[in-house]
Amino acid sequence: MTIPASLQGKLRLPIIGSPLFIASTRDLVVEQCRNGIIGAFPALNARPQETLVDWIAEIRERLATAAAENPEAKIAPFGVNQVMGELNTRWQADLTTIVREKVPLIISSLRAPPPEIISEVHNYGGLVFHDVTNIRHARKAASMGVDGLILVCAGAGGQGGDRSPFALINEVRQFFDGVLILAGAMSTGQDVLAAQAMGADFAYLGTRFLASKESGASDQHKGEVIASRAEDIIYTNIFTGIPGNYLKSTLTAAGLDIDNLPKFSPETAKYRKMDNGEIKVWKDIRGCGHGCGSITEQETTAQIVDSLEAQYRAALARMQAWAFA
């Protein structure tokens, strides 16, 4: 396994709570870290932009307090996701803030930070993980010096890829010996162990925390996650131009025929309800991963991590018993 030195001894499980737009609140991130898994939030969740520094400071202070109160506890570091795309007009300001505040983990999306920024992060002891959905993007990010690659495979909630995790992880390992984080349809402790068995260092879990009590998702969204199964998810690019997984019910409620979806264009990126105003992606058109079928109730983050650990330990014991001599 490739666990960076800065993370060793601080983790209860090899899990990163993936940054969820709207849903990843300060409370969710703190509870994930306090319970021994890495918590992360999108920089865009801190609005207006000037409040990003306050989010970082609050999370850092609360985790320091937790560590002081329980010195024996495994308290994980936190991360901030930076979406570096043309539609995000504040990414440069956000990136400046994140680096200046020496955030332990930067998770970049769409494109990796330039090498000089990565070097600056390394100088203060931070890490840069970049999410990818295919080999071309993985090679490019690796060449820029990122510490880890997040392989966003089939079934991941929100924007994600369509590749089998078996294929993608094996191909990436042929040219990248850094940290590998596997994403896509994982919601249980046995899924985490399976990711490790395949060669990943971490599992990336997002949907599993969507319906948590600390999540900032709406009550309606949480209820939909709990009620849904993989068959209730649709994969389409019509909202942003990038393929992603969304709850079918939210498309139907927006007046869309899921069997006859239009092709993506700037005009299809926004929809309007009859007499009810604009339909917004992520707020009204809601994302969810294929792992939703494992979620049956709303729990606290602490309860979720406890369940994940129990499932992980039980799966490990089974595998050790079944292993061929």
PDB file of C-alpha atoms in Angstrom:
ATOM      1  CA  MET A   1       0.000   0.000   0.000  1.00  0.00           C
ATOM      2  CA  THR A   2       1.051   3.578  -0.680  1.00  0.00           C
ATOM      3  CA  ILE A   3      -0.078   5.520   2.379  1.00  0.00           C
ATOM      4  CA  PRO A   4       1.707   8.899   2.609  1.00  0.00           C
ATOM      5  CA  ALA A   5       3.721   9.433   5.774  1.00  0.00           C
ATOM      6  CA  SER A   6       1.571  12.446   6.709  1.00  0.00           C
ATOM      7  CA  LEU A   7      -1.496  10.174   6.948  1.00  0.00           C
ATOM      8  CA  GLN A   8       0.002   7.186   8.726  1.00  0.00           C
ATOM      9  CA  GLY A   9      -1.338   6.550  12.193  1.00  0.00           C
ATOM     10  CA  LYS A  10      -4.201   9.012  11.726  1.00  0.00           C
ATOM     11  CA  LEU A  11      -6.750   6.802   9.990  1.00  0.00           C
ATOM     12  CA  ARG A  12      -9.223   4.305  11.349  1.00  0.00           C
ATOM     13  CA  LEU A  13     -10.117   3.075   7.857  1.00  0.00           C
ATOM     14  CA  PRO A  14      -8.646   3.737   4.380  1.00  0.00           C
ATOM     15  CA  ILE A  15     -11.563   5.946   3.380  1.00  0.00           C
ATOM     16  CA  ILE A  16     -11.895   9.450   1.971  1.00  0.00           C
ATOM     17  CA  GLY A  17     -15.323  11.016   2.273  1.00  0.00           C
ATOM     18  CA  SER A  18     -15.657  12.498  -1.186  1.00  0.00           C
ATOM     19  CA  PRO A  19     -16.516  16.209  -1.380  1.00  0.00           C
ATOM     20  CA  LEU A  20     -20.237  16.622  -2.060  1.00  0.00           C
ATOM     21  CA  PHE A  21     -21.606  19.834  -3.545  1.00  0.00           C
ATOM     22  CA  ILE A  22     -24.065  21.369  -1.032  1.00  0.00           C
ATOM     23  CA  ALA A  23     -24.048  18.218   1.154  1.00  0.00           C
ATOM     24  CA  SER A  24     -20.495  18.425   2.551  1.00  0.00           C
ATOM     25  CA  THR A  25     -20.970  20.836   5.435  1.00  0.00           C
ATOM     26  CA  ARG A  26     -18.412  21.774   8.051  1.00  0.00           C
ATOM     27  CA  ASP A  27     -20.195  19.456  10.484  1.00  0.00           C
ATOM     28  CA  LEU A  28     -19.970  16.523   8.075  1.00  0.00           C
ATOM     29  CA  VAL A  29     -16.267  17.071   7.399  1.00  0.00           C
ATOM     30  CA  VAL A  30     -15.441  17.438  11.090  1.00  0.00           C
ATOM     31  CA  GLU A  31     -17.379  14.307  12.016  1.00  0.00           C
ATOM     32  CA  GLN A  32     -15.712  12.299   9.263  1.00  0.00           C
ATOM     33  CA  CYS A  33     -12.262  13.358  10.437  1.00  0.00           C
ATOM     34  CA  ARG A  34     -13.099  12.913  14.128  1.00  0.00           C
ATOM     35  CA  ASN A  35     -14.154   9.349  13.352  1.00  0.00           C
ATOM     36  CA  GLY A  36     -10.927   8.481  11.585  1.00  0.00           C
ATOM     37  CA  ILE A  37     -11.609   8.937   7.890  1.00  0.00           C
ATOM     38  CA  ILE A  38     -10.570  11.855   5.688  1.00  0.00           C
ATOM     39  CA  GLY A  39     -13.337  14.404   5.226  1.00  0.00           C
ATOM     40  CA  ALA A  40     -13.430  16.878   2.372  1.00  0.00           C
ATOM     41  CA  PHE A  41     -15.645  19.627   1.001  1.00  0.00           C
ATOM     42  CA  PRO A  42     -15.837  21.524  -2.297  1.00  0.00           C
ATOM     43  CA  ALA A  43     -14.453  25.053  -1.997  1.00  0.00           C
ATOM     44  CA  LEU A  44     -17.655  26.181  -3.722  1.00  0.00           C
ATOM     45  CA  ASN A  45     -19.687  25.139  -0.673  1.00  0.00           C
ATOM     46  CA  ALA A  46     -18.243  28.117   1.190  1.00  0.00           C
ATOM     47  CA  ARG A  47     -20.236  31.062  -0.129  1.00  0.00           C
ATOM     48  CA  PRO A  48     -19.429  33.864  -0.657  1.00  0.00           C
ATOM     49  CA  GLN A  49     -15.820  33.179  -1.593  1.00  0.00           C
ATOM     50  CA  GLU A  50     -14.495  35.246   1.311  1.00  0.00           C
ATOM     51  CA  THR A  51     -15.913  32.726   3.787  1.00  0.00           C
ATOM     52  CA  LEU A  52     -13.671  29.898   2.537  1.00  0.00           C
ATOM     53  CA  VAL A  53     -10.923  30.962   4.937  1.00  0.00           C
ATOM     54  CA  ASP A  54     -13.466  30.855   7.783  1.00  0.00           C
ATOM     55  CA  TRP A  55     -14.530  27.311   6.873  1.00  0.00           C
ATOM     56  CA  ILE A  56     -10.914  26.153   6.870  1.00  0.00           C
ATOM     57  CA  ALA A  57     -10.177  27.857  10.185  1.00  0.00           C
ATOM     58  CA  GLU A  58     -13.282  26.445  11.877  1.00  0.00           C
ATOM     59  CA  ILE A  59     -12.642  22.877  10.722  1.00  0.00           C
ATOM     60  CA  ARG A  60      -9.000  23.079  11.775  1.00  0.00           C
ATOM     61  CA  GLU A  61      -9.911  24.501  15.208  1.00  0.00           C
ATOM     62  CA  ARG A  62     -12.609  21.912  15.881  1.00  0.00           C
ATOM     63  CA  LEU A  63     -10.294  19.054  14.943  1.00  0.00           C
ATOM     64  CA  ALA A  64      -7.532  20.466  17.153  1.00  0.00           C
ATOM     65  CA  THR A  65      -9.981  20.610  20.045  1.00  0.00           C
ATOM     66  CA  ALA A  66     -11.057  17.025  19.418  1.00  0.00           C
ATOM     67  CA  ALA A  67      -7.428  15.888  19.397  1.00  0.00           C
ATOM     68  CA  ALA A  68      -6.705  17.720  22.635  1.00  0.00           C
ATOM     69  CA  GLU A  69      -9.744  16.178  24.330  1.00  0.00           C
ATOM     70  CA  ASN A  70      -8.882  12.662  23.175  1.00  0.00           C
ATOM     71  CA  PRO A  71      -5.140  12.330  22.482  1.00  0.00           C
ATOM     72  CA  GLU A  72      -5.429   8.592  21.723  1.00  0.00           C
ATOM     73  CA  ALA A  73      -8.058   9.019  19.018  1.00  0.00           C
ATOM     74  CA  LYS A  74      -7.232   8.642  15.350  1.00  0.00           C
ATOM     75  CA  ILE A  75      -8.289  11.972  13.900  1.00  0.00           C
ATOM     76  CA  ALA A  76      -7.811  12.287  10.170  1.00  0.00           C
ATOM     77  CA  PRO A  77      -6.797  15.435   8.276  1.00  0.00           C
ATOM     78  CA  PHE A  78      -9.261  17.236   6.009  1.00  0.00           C
ATOM     79  CA  GLY A  79      -9.232  18.186   2.367  1.00  0.00           C
ATOM     80  CA  VAL A  80     -10.699  20.830   0.072  1.00  0.00           C
ATOM     81  CA  ASN A  81     -11.870  20.087  -3.444  1.00  0.00           C
ATOM     82  CA  GLN A  82     -10.949  22.641  -6.105  1.00  0.00           C
ATOM     83  CA  VAL A  83     -12.941  22.470  -9.352  1.00  0.00           C
ATOM     84  CA  MET A  84     -10.650  24.084 -11.900  1.00  0.00           C
ATOM     85  CA  GLY A  85     -12.993  24.597 -14.818  1.00  0.00           C
ATOM     86  CA  GLU A  86     -14.050  27.504 -16.997  1.00  0.00           C
ATOM     87  CA  LEU A  87     -17.477  27.753 -15.375  1.00  0.00           C
ATOM     88  CA  ASN A  88     -15.930  28.220 -11.920  1.00  0.00           C
ATOM     89  CA  THR A  89     -14.976  31.886 -11.945  1.00  0.00           C
ATOM     90  CA  ARG A  90     -13.525  31.807  -8.429  1.00  0.00           C
ATOM     91  CA  TRP A  91     -11.120  28.875  -8.713  1.00  0.00           C
ATOM     92  CA  GLN A  92      -8.000  31.064  -8.747  1.00  0.00           C
ATOM     93  CA  ALA A  93      -9.044  32.933  -5.607  1.00  0.00           C
ATOM     94  CA  ASP A  94     -10.004  29.665  -3.937  1.00  0.00           C
ATOM     95  CA  LEU A  95      -6.726  27.987  -4.839  1.00  0.00           C
ATOM     96  CA  THR A  96      -4.767  30.952  -3.463  1.00  0.00           C
ATOM     97  CA  THR A  97      -6.688  30.684  -0.187  1.00  0.00           C
ATOM     98  CA  ILE A  98      -6.277  26.918   0.059  1.00  0.00           C
ATOM     99  CA  VAL A  99      -2.516  27.040  -0.456  1.00  0.00           C
ATOM    100  CA  ARG A 100      -2.016  30.081   1.767  1.00  0.00           C
ATOM    101  CA  GLU A 101      -3.925  28.338   4.569  1.00  0.00           C
ATOM    102  CA  LYS A 102      -1.841  25.174   4.070  1.00  0.00           C
ATOM    103  CA  VAL A 103      -4.765  22.802   3.689  1.00  0.00           C
ATOM    104  CA  PRO A 104      -3.452  19.237   4.252  1.00  0.00           C
ATOM    105  CA  LEU A 105      -5.106  17.743   1.167  1.00  0.00           C
ATOM    106  CA  ILE A 106      -6.144  19.401  -2.091  1.00  0.00           C
ATOM    107  CA  ILE A 107      -8.462  17.423  -4.341  1.00  0.00           C
ATOM    108  CA  SER A 108      -8.449  18.884  -7.834  1.00  0.00           C
ATOM    109  CA  SER A 109     -11.061  18.291 -10.508  1.00  0.00           C
ATOM    110  CA  LEU A 110     -11.214  18.867 -14.280  1.00  0.00           C
ATOM    111  CA  ARG A 111      -7.548  19.831 -14.412  1.00  0.00           C
ATOM    112  CA  ALA A 112      -4.655  19.449 -12.012  1.00  0.00           C
ATOM    113  CA  PRO A 113      -2.918  22.470 -10.442  1.00  0.00           C
ATOM    114  CA  PRO A 114       0.217  23.613 -12.285  1.00  0.00           C
ATOM    115  CA  PRO A 115       3.521  22.050 -11.111  1.00  0.00           C
ATOM    116  CA  GLU A 116       4.604  25.236  -9.302  1.00  0.00           C
ATOM    117  CA  ILE A 117       1.458  25.096  -7.140  1.00  0.00           C
ATOM    118  CA  ILE A 118       1.950  21.396  -6.454  1.00  0.00           C
ATOM    119  CA  SER A 119       5.535  22.154  -5.422  1.00  0.00           C
ATOM    120  CA  GLU A 120       4.324  24.864  -3.055  1.00  0.00           C
ATOM    121  CA  VAL A 121       1.851  22.433  -1.483  1.00  0.00           C
ATOM    122  CA  HIS A 122       4.634  19.867  -1.064  1.00  0.00           C
ATOM    123  CA  ASN A 123       6.821  22.497   0.599  1.00  0.00           C
ATOM    124  CA  TYR A 124       4.365  22.838   3.493  1.00  0.00           C
ATOM    125  CA  GLY A 125       3.775  19.066   3.684  1.00  0.00           C
ATOM    126  CA  GLY A 126       0.460  18.927   1.857  1.00  0.00           C
ATOM    127  CA  LEU A 127      -0.836  16.451  -0.700  1.00  0.00           C
ATOM    128  CA  VAL A 128      -2.552  16.850  -4.060  1.00  0.00           C
ATOM    129  CA  PHE A 129      -4.972  14.188  -5.319  1.00  0.00           C
ATOM    130  CA  HIS A 130      -6.598  14.586  -8.739  1.00  0.00           C
ATOM    131  CA  ASP A 131      -9.739  12.850  -9.979  1.00  0.00           C
ATOM    132  CA  VAL A 132      -9.791  11.205 -13.398  1.00  0.00           C
ATOM    133  CA  THR A 133     -12.113   8.985 -15.403  1.00  0.00           C
ATOM    134  CA  ASN A 134      -9.787   7.662 -18.104  1.00  0.00           C
ATOM    135  CA  ILE A 135      -6.169   6.818 -18.907  1.00  0.00           C
ATOM    136  CA  ARG A 136      -5.432   9.972 -20.906  1.00  0.00           C
ATOM    137  CA  HIS A 137      -6.331  12.231 -18.006  1.00  0.00           C
ATOM    138  CA  ALA A 138      -4.543   9.948 -15.540  1.00  0.00           C
ATOM    139  CA  ARG A 139      -1.294  10.120 -17.510  1.00  0.00           C
ATOM    140  CA  LYS A 140      -1.508  13.903 -17.786  1.00  0.00           C
ATOM    141  CA  ALA A 141      -2.116  14.407 -14.060  1.00  0.00           C
ATOM    142  CA  ALA A 142       0.652  11.948 -13.169  1.00  0.00           C
ATOM    143  CA  SER A 143       3.099  13.860 -15.382  1.00  0.00           C
ATOM    144  CA  MET A 144       2.320  17.052 -13.468  1.00  0.00           C
ATOM    145  CA  GLY A 145       3.441  15.548 -10.168  1.00  0.00           C
ATOM    146  CA  VAL A 146       0.240  14.892  -8.233  1.00  0.00           C
ATOM    147  CA  ASP A 147       0.557  12.596  -5.222  1.00  0.00           C
ATOM    148  CA  GLY A 148      -2.563  10.581  -5.899  1.00  0.00           C
ATOM    149  CA  LEU A 149      -5.114   9.751  -8.566  1.00  0.00           C
ATOM    150  CA  ILE A 150      -8.789   9.326  -7.766  1.00  0.00           C
ATOM    151  CA  LEU A 151     -10.170   6.824 -10.280  1.00  0.00           C
ATOM    152  CA  VAL A 152     -13.833   7.762 -10.688  1.00  0.00           C
ATOM    153  CA  CYS A 153     -15.352   4.603 -12.151  1.00  0.00           C
ATOM    154  CA  ALA A 154     -18.809   3.404 -13.164  1.00  0.00           C
ATOM    155  CA  GLY A 155     -21.565   3.988 -10.637  1.00  0.00           C
ATOM    156  CA  ALA A 156     -20.048   7.000  -8.883  1.00  0.00           C
ATOM    157  CA  GLY A 157     -22.528   9.649  -7.776  1.00  0.00           C
ATOM    158  CA  GLY A 158     -22.586  12.982  -9.583  1.00  0.00           C
ATOM    159  CA  GLN A 159     -20.148  13.492 -12.429  1.00  0.00           C
ATOM    160  CA  GLY A 160     -18.177  10.332 -13.057  1.00  0.00           C
ATOM    161  CA  GLY A 161     -16.818   7.815 -15.522  1.00  0.00           C
ATOM    162  CA  ASP A 162     -18.113   4.648 -17.114  1.00  0.00           C
ATOM    163  CA  ARG A 163     -15.035   2.409 -16.859  1.00  0.00           C
ATOM    164  CA  SER A 164     -14.843  -0.823 -14.929  1.00  0.00           C
ATOM    165  CA  PRO A 165     -12.725  -0.332 -11.799  1.00  0.00           C
ATOM    166  CA  PHE A 166     -10.860  -3.546 -12.626  1.00  0.00           C
ATOM    167  CA  ALA A 167      -9.766  -2.234 -16.001  1.00  0.00           C
ATOM    168  CA  LEU A 168      -8.927   1.300 -14.903  1.00  0.00           C
ATOM    169  CA  ILE A 169      -6.964   0.472 -11.776  1.00  0.00           C
ATOM    170  CA  ASN A 170      -4.876  -2.195 -13.527  1.00  0.00           C
ATOM    171  CA  GLU A 171      -4.005   0.095 -16.437  1.00  0.00           C
ATOM    172  CA  VAL A 172      -3.130   3.048 -14.221  1.00  0.00           C
ATOM    173  CA  ARG A 173      -0.895   0.923 -12.003  1.00  0.00           C
ATOM    174  CA  GLN A 174       1.240   0.180 -15.058  1.00  0.00           C
ATOM    175  CA  PHE A 175       2.588   3.740 -15.092  1.00  0.00           C
ATOM    176  CA  PHE A 176       1.711   5.302 -11.706  1.00  0.00           C
ATOM    177  CA  ASP A 177       3.139   4.170  -8.373  1.00  0.00           C
ATOM    178  CA  GLY A 178       1.610   6.910  -6.256  1.00  0.00           C
ATOM    179  CA  VAL A 179      -1.551   6.842  -4.158  1.00  0.00           C
ATOM    180  CA  LEU A 180      -4.611   5.338  -5.862  1.00  0.00           C
ATOM    181  CA  ILE A 181      -8.103   6.121  -4.611  1.00  0.00           C
ATOM    182  CA  LEU A 182     -10.989   4.125  -6.065  1.00  0.00           C
ATOM    183  CA  ALA A 183     -14.442   5.674  -6.502  1.00  0.00           C
ATOM    184  CA  GLY A 184     -17.696   4.248  -7.761  1.00  0.00           C
ATOM    185  CA  ALA A 185     -20.705   2.540  -6.111  1.00  0.00           C
ATOM    186  CA  MET A 186     -18.982   1.730  -2.809  1.00  0.00           C
ATOM    187  CA  SER A 187     -21.088   2.022   0.337  1.00  0.00           C
ATOM    188  CA  THR A 188     -20.018  -0.800   2.649  1.00  0.00           C
ATOM    189  CA  GLY A 189     -16.959  -1.905   4.583  1.00  0.00           C
ATOM    190  CA  GLN A 190     -16.557  -4.947   2.359  1.00  0.00           C
ATOM    191  CA  ASP A 191     -16.458  -2.584  -0.632  1.00  0.00           C
ATOM    192  CA  VAL A 192     -13.522  -0.789   1.007  1.00  0.00           C
ATOM    193  CA  LEU A 193     -11.669  -4.067   1.498  1.00  0.00           C
ATOM    194  CA  ALA A 194     -12.401  -5.047  -2.105  1.00  0.00           C
ATOM    195  CA  ALA A 195     -10.897  -1.773  -3.304  1.00  0.00           C
ATOM    196  CA  GLN A 196      -7.712  -2.569  -1.398  1.00  0.00           C
ATOM    197  CA  ALA A 197      -7.643  -6.099  -2.792  1.00  0.00           C
ATOM    198  CA  MET A 198      -7.769  -4.618  -6.283  1.00  0.00           C
ATOM    199  CA  GLY A 199      -4.717  -2.466  -5.583  1.00  0.00           C
ATOM    200  CA  ALA A 200      -6.223   0.807  -4.359  1.00  0.00           C
ATOM    201  CA  ASP A 201      -4.881   2.558  -1.288  1.00  0.00           C
ATOM    202  CA  PHE A 202      -8.141   4.277  -0.390  1.00  0.00           C
ATOM    203  CA  ALA A 203     -11.843   3.988  -1.111  1.00  0.00           C
ATOM    204  CA  TYR A 204     -13.723   7.175  -2.022  1.00  0.00           C
ATOM    205  CA  LEU A 205     -17.221   7.203  -0.518  1.00  0.00           C
ATOM    206  CA  GLY A 206     -19.694   9.974  -1.255  1.00  0.00           C
ATOM    207  CA  THR A 207     -23.238   8.648  -1.628  1.00  0.00           C
ATOM    208  CA  ARG A 208     -22.880   6.750   1.668  1.00  0.00           C
ATOM    209  CA  PHE A 209     -22.800  10.079   3.519  1.00  0.00           C
ATOM    210  CA  LEU A 210     -25.452  11.917   1.476  1.00  0.00           C
ATOM    211  CA  ALA A 211     -28.239  10.921   3.833  1.00  0.00           C
ATOM    212  CA  SER A 212     -26.239  11.339   7.041  1.00  0.00           C
ATOM    213  CA  LYS A 213     -27.620  13.627   9.714  1.00  0.00           C
ATOM    214  CA  GLU A 214     -24.704  16.037   9.253  1.00  0.00           C
ATOM    215  CA  SER A 215     -25.183  16.233   5.484  1.00  0.00           C
ATOM    216  CA  GLY A 216     -26.387  19.511   4.015  1.00  0.00           C
ATOM    217  CA  ALA A 217     -28.569  17.712   1.468  1.00  0.00           C
ATOM    218  CA  SER A 218     -32.248  18.553   1.689  1.00  0.00           C
ATOM    219  CA  ASP A 219     -34.583  16.225   3.579  1.00  0.00           C
ATOM    220  CA  GLN A 220     -36.160  15.372   0.231  1.00  0.00           C
ATOM    221  CA  HIS A 221     -32.798  14.397  -1.234  1.00  0.00           C
ATOM    222  CA  LYS A 222     -31.945  12.286   1.808  1.00  0.00           C
ATOM    223  CA  GLY A 223     -35.276  10.490   1.535  1.00  0.00           C
ATOM    224  CA  GLU A 224     -34.701   9.804  -2.156  1.00  0.00           C
ATOM    225  CA  VAL A 225     -31.255   8.341  -1.461  1.00  0.00           C
ATOM    226  CA  ILE A 226     -32.663   5.999   1.195  1.00  0.00           C
ATOM    227  CA  ALA A 227     -35.557   4.917  -1.044  1.00  0.00           C
ATOM    228  CA  SER A 228     -33.486   4.409  -4.206  1.00  0.00           C
ATOM    229  CA  ARG A 229     -31.693   1.457  -5.732  1.00  0.00           C
ATOM    230  CA  ALA A 230     -29.156   1.326  -8.563  1.00  0.00           C
ATOM    231  CA  GLU A 231     -31.949   0.934 -11.108  1.00  0.00           C
ATOM    232  CA  ASP A 232     -33.280   4.349 -10.068  1.00  0.00           C
ATOM    233  CA  ILE A 233     -30.131   6.125 -11.310  1.00  0.00           C
ATOM    234  CA  ILE A 234     -29.568   7.459 -14.828  1.00  0.00           C
ATOM    235  CA  TYR A 235     -26.240   8.323 -16.471  1.00  0.00           C
ATOM    236  CA  THR A 236     -26.349  11.396 -18.720  1.00  0.00           C
ATOM    237  CA  ASN A 237     -24.329  14.434 -19.775  1.00  0.00           C
ATOM    238  CA  ILE A 238     -27.220  16.736 -20.651  1.00  0.00           C
ATOM    239  CA  PHE A 239     -26.883  19.031 -17.640  1.00  0.00           C
ATOM    240  CA  THR A 240     -23.202  19.967 -17.652  1.00  0.00           C
ATOM    241  CA  GLY A 241     -21.707  18.312 -20.708  1.00  0.00           C
ATOM    242  CA  ILE A 242     -19.874  15.869 -18.410  1.00  0.00           C
ATOM    243  CA  PRO A 243     -21.593  12.499 -17.853  1.00  0.00           C
ATOM    244  CA  GLY A 244     -22.918  11.897 -14.382  1.00  0.00           C
ATOM    245  CA  ASN A 245     -25.349   9.824 -12.333  1.00  0.00           C
ATOM    246  CA  TYR A 246     -28.637  11.387 -11.272  1.00  0.00           C
ATOM    247  CA  LEU A 247     -31.842  10.249  -9.626  1.00  0.00           C
ATOM    248  CA  LYS A 248     -34.395   9.442 -12.328  1.00  0.00           C
ATOM    249  CA  SER A 249     -37.214  10.762 -10.170  1.00  0.00           C
ATOM    250  CA  THR A 250     -35.747  14.270 -10.161  1.00  0.00           C
ATOM    251  CA  LEU A 251     -35.561  14.331 -13.956  1.00  0.00           C
ATOM    252  CA  THR A 252     -39.150  13.167 -14.207  1.00  0.00           C
ATOM    253  CA  ALA A 253     -40.245  15.848 -11.735  1.00  0.00           C
ATOM    254  CA  ALA A 254     -38.529  18.430 -13.962  1.00  0.00           C
ATOM    255  CA  GLY A 255     -40.696  17.370 -16.881  1.00  0.00           C
ATOM    256  CA  LEU A 256     -38.049  15.364 -18.741  1.00  0.00           C
ATOM    257  CA  ASP A 257     -38.720  12.111 -20.572  1.00  0.00           C
ATOM    258  CA  ILE A 258     -35.894   9.874 -19.381  1.00  0.00           C
ATOM    259  CA  ASP A 259     -36.378   7.592 -22.386  1.00  0.00           C
ATOM    260  CA  ASN A 260     -35.941  10.490 -24.816  1.00  0.00           C
ATOM    261  CA  LEU A 261     -33.403  12.856 -23.305  1.00  0.00           C
ATOM    262  CA  PRO A 262     -32.033  15.641 -25.514  1.00  0.00           C
ATOM    263  CA  LYS A 263     -28.377  16.004 -26.348  1.00  0.00           C
ATOM    264  CA  PHE A 264     -26.329  18.425 -24.269  1.00  0.00           C
ATOM    265  CA  SER A 265     -26.213  22.047 -25.359  1.00  0.00           C
ATOM    266  CA  PRO A 266     -25.996  25.346 -23.451  1.00  0.00           C
ATOM    267  CA  GLU A 267     -29.760  25.564 -23.801  1.00  0.00           C
ATOM    268  CA  THR A 268     -30.409  22.142 -22.249  1.00  0.00           C
ATOM    269  CA  ALA A 269     -28.271  22.926 -19.217  1.00  0.00           C
ATOM    270  CA  LYS A 270     -31.243  24.715 -17.641  1.00  0.00           C
ATOM    271  CA  TYR A 271     -34.859  23.645 -17.465  1.00  0.00           C
ATOM    272  CA  ARG A 272     -37.996  25.359 -16.261  1.00  0.00           C
ATOM    273  CA  LYS A 273     -41.033  23.941 -14.545  1.00  0.00           C
ATOM    274  CA  MET A 274     -44.453  25.118 -15.644  1.00  0.00           C
ATOM    275  CA  ASP A 275     -45.147  28.219 -13.550  1.00  0.00           C
ATOM    276  CA  ASN A 276     -42.579  27.154 -10.958  1.00  0.00           C
ATOM    277  CA  GLY A 277     -39.382  28.884 -12.004  1.00  0.00           C
ATOM    278  CA  GLU A 278     -35.991  27.548 -12.949  1.00  0.00           C
ATOM    279  CA  ILE A 279     -34.809  24.003 -12.363  1.00  0.00           C
ATOM    280  CA  LYS A 280     -31.258  23.963 -11.009  1.00  0.00           C
ATOM    281  CA  VAL A 281     -28.788  21.130 -11.450  1.00  0.00           C
ATOM    282  CA  TRP A 282     -27.646  19.598  -8.106  1.00  0.00           C
ATOM    283  CA  LYS A 283     -30.423  21.371  -6.216  1.00  0.00           C
ATOM    284  CA  ASP A 284     -33.430  20.124  -8.197  1.00  0.00           C
ATOM    285  CA  ILE A 285     -31.725  17.622 -10.502  1.00  0.00           C
ATOM    286  CA  ARG A 286     -30.065  15.617  -7.760  1.00  0.00           C
ATOM    287  CA  GLY A 287     -27.081  13.295  -7.978  1.00  0.00           C
ATOM    288  CA  CYS A 288     -26.678   9.854  -6.449  1.00  0.00           C
ATOM    289  CA  GLY A 289     -24.414   6.836  -6.968  1.00  0.00           C
ATOM    290  CA  HIS A 290     -25.249   3.192  -7.585  1.00  0.00           C
ATOM    291  CA  GLY A 291     -24.301   2.404  -3.990  1.00  0.00           C
ATOM    292  CA  CYS A 292     -27.579   3.886  -2.749  1.00  0.00           C
ATOM    293  CA  GLY A 293     -29.120   0.408  -2.486  1.00  0.00           C
ATOM    294  CA  SER A 294     -27.014  -0.244   0.628  1.00  0.00           C
ATOM    295  CA  ILE A 295     -28.435   2.800   2.440  1.00  0.00           C
ATOM    296  CA  THR A 296     -31.630   2.086   4.357  1.00  0.00           C
ATOM    297  CA  GLU A 297     -31.871   4.789   7.021  1.00  0.00           C
ATOM    298  CA  GLN A 298     -30.569   8.155   8.132  1.00  0.00           C
ATOM    299  CA  GLU A 299     -27.649   7.809  10.547  1.00  0.00           C
ATOM    300  CA  THR A 300     -25.041  10.021  12.127  1.00  0.00           C
ATOM    301  CA  THR A 301     -21.609  10.042  10.535  1.00  0.00           C
ATOM    302  CA  ALA A 302     -20.240   8.301  13.637  1.00  0.00           C
ATOM    303  CA  GLN A 303     -22.769   5.493  13.224  1.00  0.00           C
ATOM    304  CA  ILE A 304     -21.907   5.143   9.539  1.00  0.00           C
ATOM    305  CA  VAL A 305     -18.179   4.850  10.230  1.00  0.00           C
ATOM    306  CA  ASP A 306     -18.834   2.348  13.031  1.00  0.00           C
ATOM    307  CA  SER A 307     -20.853   0.226  10.571  1.00  0.00           C
ATOM    308  CA  LEU A 308     -18.172   0.533   7.895  1.00  0.00           C
ATOM    309  CA  GLU A 309     -15.497  -0.629  10.313  1.00  0.00           C
ATOM    310  CA  ALA A 310     -17.565  -3.595  11.540  1.00  0.00           C
ATOM    311  CA  GLN A 311     -18.278  -4.646   7.949  1.00  0.00           C
ATOM    312  CA  TYR A 312     -14.628  -4.182   6.977  1.00  0.00           C
ATOM    313  CA  ARG A 313     -13.343  -6.296   9.887  1.00  0.00           C
ATOM    314  CA  ALA A 314     -15.914  -9.022   9.244  1.00  0.00           C
ATOM    315  CA  ALA A 315     -15.066  -9.135   5.534  1.00  0.00           C
ATOM    316  CA  LEU A 316     -11.340  -9.302   6.329  1.00  0.00           C
ATOM    317  CA  ALA A 317     -11.906 -12.228   8.683  1.00  0.00           C
ATOM    318  CA  ARG A 318     -13.940 -14.049   6.034  1.00  0.00           C
ATOM    319  CA  MET A 319     -11.275 -13.514   3.396  1.00  0.00           C
ATOM    320  CA  GLN A 320      -8.540 -14.746   5.719  1.00  0.00           C
ATOM    321  CA  ALA A 321     -10.595 -17.864   6.413  1.00  0.00           C
ATOM    322  CA  TRP A 322     -11.296 -18.461   2.722  1.00  0.00           C
ATOM    323  CA  ALA A 323      -7.805 -17.704   1.423  1.00  0.00           C
ATOM    324  CA  PHE A 324      -6.075 -20.500  -0.473  1.00  0.00           C
ATOM    325  CA  ALA A 325      -2.952 -21.798   1.195  1.00  0.00           C
TER     326      ALA A 325
END
